[in-house]
Amino acid sequence: MNPAPSLFLIGPMGAGKTTVGRRVATQLGLDFFDLDHEIEERSGATITLIFELEGEAGFRKREMELLTEFSAKPGIVLSTGGGAILAADNRRHLRERGYVVYLETTIEQQMKRLAHDRKRPLLAAPDRRERLARLAAERESLYHETADLIVPTGFNGSSSATARRLVEELNVLWQRGSAQASPGQAA
């Protein structure tokens, strides 16, 4: 959607959505929100605990509720979780309410960035590489379907370089404007 009032970042875990998102928000003078952080804040529980108690389905329900709420906020940068694009309603909200950037990464980059991460429930597997490859196979087409812009991460190996490059592209491609209210969305 262009023009769009907000910027939404999608992509797999370890793509740099939170780190790049914070930098981009600062450079563009927009408020930044991380959907996973907001889920933890609202629930008072970690993502890991939510998965343990409610399973992935319970987590995805919470994710959908907050994505619906936050995607309606104008003038923000929102970093989504890697699986947020699994629900058709989430993809629709992202496309209709903002400019969507897919931060694309490789399995190798994910392996490096997530080497010491033990907090992600979907990464708790004997073979992390196989798990990341399976998730990529399941989600890659949905990222492409949802995105207005695809930006490879790991640009010069730096999140700040990726953020600078993204802002340069956004300054050319993204028309920051106000969204038309859609059914069920406050203007």
mmCIF file of C-alpha atoms in Angstrom:
data_model
loop_
_atom_site.group_PDB
_atom_site.id
_atom_site.type_symbol
_atom_site.label_atom_id
_atom_site.label_comp_id
_atom_site.label_asym_id
_atom_site.label_seq_id
_atom_site.Cartn_x
_atom_site.Cartn_y
_atom_site.Cartn_z
ATOM 1 C CA MET A 1 0.000 0.000 0.000
ATOM 2 C CA ASN A 2 1.390 3.365 -0.930
ATOM 3 C CA PRO A 3 0.884 5.963 0.456
ATOM 4 C CA ALA A 4 0.858 4.450 3.920
ATOM 5 C CA PRO A 5 1.087 6.012 7.377
ATOM 6 C CA SER A 6 3.217 3.287 8.976
ATOM 7 C CA LEU A 7 6.095 0.961 8.220
ATOM 8 C CA PHE A 8 5.891 -2.742 9.057
ATOM 9 C CA LEU A 9 8.915 -5.060 9.122
ATOM 10 C CA ILE A 10 8.490 -8.749 8.406
ATOM 11 C CA GLY A 11 10.972 -11.582 8.034
ATOM 12 C CA PRO A 12 12.329 -14.641 9.807
ATOM 13 C CA MET A 13 13.833 -14.713 13.266
ATOM 14 C CA GLY A 14 17.349 -13.331 13.226
ATOM 15 C CA ALA A 15 16.732 -11.065 10.221
ATOM 16 C CA GLY A 16 17.291 -7.962 12.360
ATOM 17 C CA LYS A 17 13.716 -6.633 12.401
ATOM 18 C CA THR A 18 13.979 -5.215 15.917
ATOM 19 C CA THR A 19 17.484 -3.787 15.623
ATOM 20 C CA VAL A 20 16.979 -2.362 12.135
ATOM 21 C CA GLY A 21 13.452 -1.223 13.036
ATOM 22 C CA ARG A 22 14.653 0.831 16.006
ATOM 23 C CA ARG A 23 17.315 2.524 13.882
ATOM 24 C CA VAL A 24 14.919 3.225 11.005
ATOM 25 C CA ALA A 25 12.286 4.634 13.387
ATOM 26 C CA THR A 26 14.864 6.976 14.906
ATOM 27 C CA GLN A 27 16.066 8.140 11.479
ATOM 28 C CA LEU A 28 12.494 8.720 10.290
ATOM 29 C CA GLY A 29 11.267 10.292 13.536
ATOM 30 C CA LEU A 30 8.619 7.611 14.127
ATOM 31 C CA ASP A 31 7.646 5.623 17.218
ATOM 32 C CA PHE A 32 8.937 2.050 17.281
ATOM 33 C CA PHE A 33 7.100 -1.018 18.536
ATOM 34 C CA ASP A 34 8.215 -4.648 18.618
ATOM 35 C CA LEU A 35 5.196 -6.963 18.510
ATOM 36 C CA ASP A 36 6.832 -9.779 20.508
ATOM 37 C CA HIS A 37 7.844 -7.295 23.227
ATOM 38 C CA GLU A 38 4.297 -5.924 23.329
ATOM 39 C CA ILE A 39 2.881 -9.455 23.699
ATOM 40 C CA GLU A 40 5.191 -10.053 26.673
ATOM 41 C CA GLU A 41 4.321 -6.690 28.227
ATOM 42 C CA ARG A 42 0.571 -7.205 27.890
ATOM 43 C CA SER A 43 0.564 -10.823 29.059
ATOM 44 C CA GLY A 44 3.149 -10.471 31.810
ATOM 45 C CA ALA A 45 4.783 -13.647 30.489
ATOM 46 C CA THR A 46 7.670 -14.466 28.205
ATOM 47 C CA ILE A 47 7.015 -15.837 24.736
ATOM 48 C CA THR A 48 8.576 -19.114 25.893
ATOM 49 C CA LEU A 49 6.125 -19.385 28.801
ATOM 50 C CA ILE A 50 3.167 -18.532 26.556
ATOM 51 C CA PHE A 51 4.228 -21.342 24.210
ATOM 52 C CA GLU A 52 4.585 -23.745 27.163
ATOM 53 C CA LEU A 53 1.172 -22.911 28.646
ATOM 54 C CA GLU A 54 -0.922 -22.150 25.561
ATOM 55 C CA GLY A 55 1.000 -23.733 22.712
ATOM 56 C CA GLU A 56 1.729 -22.031 19.429
ATOM 57 C CA ALA A 57 -2.009 -21.570 18.773
ATOM 58 C CA GLY A 58 -2.420 -19.536 21.967
ATOM 59 C CA PHE A 59 0.574 -17.402 21.097
ATOM 60 C CA ARG A 60 -0.684 -16.818 17.530
ATOM 61 C CA LYS A 61 -4.075 -15.696 18.899
ATOM 62 C CA ARG A 62 -2.374 -13.109 21.122
ATOM 63 C CA GLU A 63 -0.150 -12.070 18.213
ATOM 64 C CA MET A 64 -3.142 -11.560 15.925
ATOM 65 C CA GLU A 65 -4.980 -9.431 18.496
ATOM 66 C CA LEU A 66 -2.018 -7.128 19.026
ATOM 67 C CA LEU A 67 -1.087 -6.967 15.353
ATOM 68 C CA THR A 68 -4.651 -5.854 14.610
ATOM 69 C CA GLU A 69 -4.329 -3.142 17.262
ATOM 70 C CA PHE A 70 -0.817 -1.916 16.455
ATOM 71 C CA SER A 71 -1.190 -2.008 12.676
ATOM 72 C CA ALA A 72 -4.026 0.513 13.072
ATOM 73 C CA LYS A 73 -1.697 3.048 14.761
ATOM 74 C CA PRO A 74 -0.547 5.714 12.306
ATOM 75 C CA GLY A 75 3.041 6.907 12.038
ATOM 76 C CA ILE A 76 4.870 3.953 13.560
ATOM 77 C CA VAL A 77 7.494 1.381 12.713
ATOM 78 C CA LEU A 78 6.317 -2.078 13.793
ATOM 79 C CA SER A 79 8.602 -5.096 13.955
ATOM 80 C CA THR A 80 6.588 -8.305 13.705
ATOM 81 C CA GLY A 81 7.481 -11.812 14.761
ATOM 82 C CA GLY A 82 8.707 -14.222 12.108
ATOM 83 C CA GLY A 83 5.414 -16.121 12.029
ATOM 84 C CA ALA A 84 3.066 -13.143 12.054
ATOM 85 C CA ILE A 85 2.510 -13.583 8.318
ATOM 86 C CA LEU A 86 1.067 -17.091 8.780
ATOM 87 C CA ALA A 87 -2.471 -15.774 9.385
ATOM 88 C CA ALA A 88 -4.285 -14.414 6.337
ATOM 89 C CA ASP A 89 -5.889 -11.648 8.443
ATOM 90 C CA ASN A 90 -2.458 -10.517 9.637
ATOM 91 C CA ARG A 91 -1.162 -10.353 6.068
ATOM 92 C CA ARG A 92 -4.229 -8.384 5.024
ATOM 93 C CA HIS A 93 -3.853 -5.892 7.904
ATOM 94 C CA LEU A 94 -0.178 -5.401 7.146
ATOM 95 C CA ARG A 95 -0.786 -4.795 3.429
ATOM 96 C CA GLU A 96 -3.823 -2.552 3.914
ATOM 97 C CA ARG A 97 -2.506 -0.452 6.779
ATOM 98 C CA GLY A 98 1.157 0.134 6.050
ATOM 99 C CA TYR A 99 4.199 -0.111 3.860
ATOM 100 C CA VAL A 100 5.625 -3.608 4.380
ATOM 101 C CA VAL A 101 9.349 -4.330 4.223
ATOM 102 C CA TYR A 102 10.609 -7.890 4.150
ATOM 103 C CA LEU A 103 14.059 -8.097 5.727
ATOM 104 C CA GLU A 104 15.457 -11.063 3.855
ATOM 105 C CA THR A 105 18.253 -13.153 5.312
ATOM 106 C CA THR A 106 19.966 -16.468 4.723
ATOM 107 C CA ILE A 107 19.994 -19.574 6.887
ATOM 108 C CA GLU A 108 23.741 -18.984 7.387
ATOM 109 C CA GLN A 109 23.122 -15.451 8.691
ATOM 110 C CA GLN A 110 20.370 -16.741 10.974
ATOM 111 C CA MET A 111 22.644 -19.466 12.337
ATOM 112 C CA LYS A 112 25.288 -16.868 13.198
ATOM 113 C CA ARG A 113 22.893 -14.340 14.710
ATOM 114 C CA LEU A 114 20.931 -16.925 16.712
ATOM 115 C CA ALA A 115 23.867 -19.095 17.803
ATOM 116 C CA HIS A 116 23.508 -18.201 21.486
ATOM 117 C CA ASP A 117 19.748 -17.554 21.530
ATOM 118 C CA ARG A 118 17.901 -20.011 23.765
ATOM 119 C CA LYS A 119 14.696 -17.969 24.189
ATOM 120 C CA ARG A 120 12.894 -18.744 20.919
ATOM 121 C CA PRO A 121 10.522 -21.708 21.291
ATOM 122 C CA LEU A 122 10.457 -22.526 17.570
ATOM 123 C CA LEU A 123 14.247 -22.734 17.571
ATOM 124 C CA ALA A 124 14.289 -25.363 20.336
ATOM 125 C CA ALA A 125 15.182 -28.279 18.102
ATOM 126 C CA PRO A 126 18.037 -30.783 17.935
ATOM 127 C CA ASP A 127 18.958 -29.554 14.448
ATOM 128 C CA ARG A 128 18.573 -25.788 14.335
ATOM 129 C CA ARG A 129 19.663 -25.508 10.705
ATOM 130 C CA GLU A 130 16.993 -28.001 9.638
ATOM 131 C CA ARG A 131 14.354 -26.148 11.691
ATOM 132 C CA LEU A 132 15.300 -22.787 10.153
ATOM 133 C CA ALA A 133 15.246 -24.308 6.669
ATOM 134 C CA ARG A 134 11.797 -25.819 7.277
ATOM 135 C CA LEU A 135 10.429 -22.507 8.605
ATOM 136 C CA ALA A 136 11.888 -20.683 5.589
ATOM 137 C CA ALA A 137 10.277 -23.166 3.198
ATOM 138 C CA GLU A 138 6.898 -22.694 4.895
ATOM 139 C CA ARG A 139 7.046 -18.895 5.092
ATOM 140 C CA GLU A 140 9.154 -17.526 2.221
ATOM 141 C CA SER A 141 6.287 -17.203 -0.258
ATOM 142 C CA LEU A 142 4.128 -15.462 2.380
ATOM 143 C CA TYR A 143 6.854 -12.887 3.047
ATOM 144 C CA HIS A 144 7.083 -12.187 -0.681
ATOM 145 C CA GLU A 145 3.299 -12.019 -1.059
ATOM 146 C CA THR A 146 2.985 -9.503 1.789
ATOM 147 C CA ALA A 147 5.969 -7.220 1.127
ATOM 148 C CA ASP A 148 6.024 -3.925 -0.740
ATOM 149 C CA LEU A 149 9.832 -3.925 -0.587
ATOM 150 C CA ILE A 150 12.431 -6.665 -0.058
ATOM 151 C CA VAL A 151 15.732 -5.672 1.538
ATOM 152 C CA PRO A 152 18.528 -8.189 2.060
ATOM 153 C CA THR A 153 20.040 -7.938 5.535
ATOM 154 C CA GLY A 154 23.658 -8.386 6.406
ATOM 155 C CA PHE A 155 24.511 -5.445 4.153
ATOM 156 C CA ASN A 156 28.206 -5.014 4.964
ATOM 157 C CA GLY A 157 27.466 -7.221 7.981
ATOM 158 C CA SER A 158 25.992 -4.318 9.938
ATOM 159 C CA SER A 159 22.473 -3.545 11.132
ATOM 160 C CA SER A 160 23.264 0.168 10.977
ATOM 161 C CA ALA A 161 24.301 -0.168 7.305
ATOM 162 C CA THR A 162 21.095 -2.117 6.597
ATOM 163 C CA ALA A 163 19.048 0.585 8.328
ATOM 164 C CA ARG A 164 20.768 3.371 6.358
ATOM 165 C CA ARG A 165 20.223 1.514 3.104
ATOM 166 C CA LEU A 166 16.570 0.896 3.979
ATOM 167 C CA VAL A 167 15.965 4.560 4.842
ATOM 168 C CA GLU A 168 17.547 5.594 1.526
ATOM 169 C CA GLU A 169 15.203 3.241 -0.333
ATOM 170 C CA LEU A 170 12.189 4.347 1.707
ATOM 171 C CA ASN A 171 12.916 7.996 0.935
ATOM 172 C CA VAL A 172 12.524 7.134 -2.750
ATOM 173 C CA LEU A 173 9.771 4.507 -2.633
ATOM 174 C CA TRP A 174 7.567 5.118 0.400
ATOM 175 C CA GLN A 175 5.026 7.905 0.303
ATOM 176 C CA ARG A 176 4.260 8.554 3.949
ATOM 177 C CA GLY A 177 0.624 9.472 4.065
ATOM 178 C CA SER A 178 -2.514 8.843 6.008
ATOM 179 C CA ALA A 179 -4.421 5.654 5.486
ATOM 180 C CA GLN A 180 -8.017 5.506 4.442
ATOM 181 C CA ALA A 181 -10.114 3.859 7.121
ATOM 182 C CA SER A 182 -11.070 0.357 6.132
ATOM 183 C CA PRO A 183 -14.021 -1.577 7.574
ATOM 184 C CA GLY A 184 -13.344 -2.293 11.224
ATOM 185 C CA GLN A 185 -10.487 0.210 11.388
ATOM 186 C CA ALA A 186 -10.595 3.519 13.201
ATOM 187 C CA ALA A 187 -9.469 6.443 11.099
#
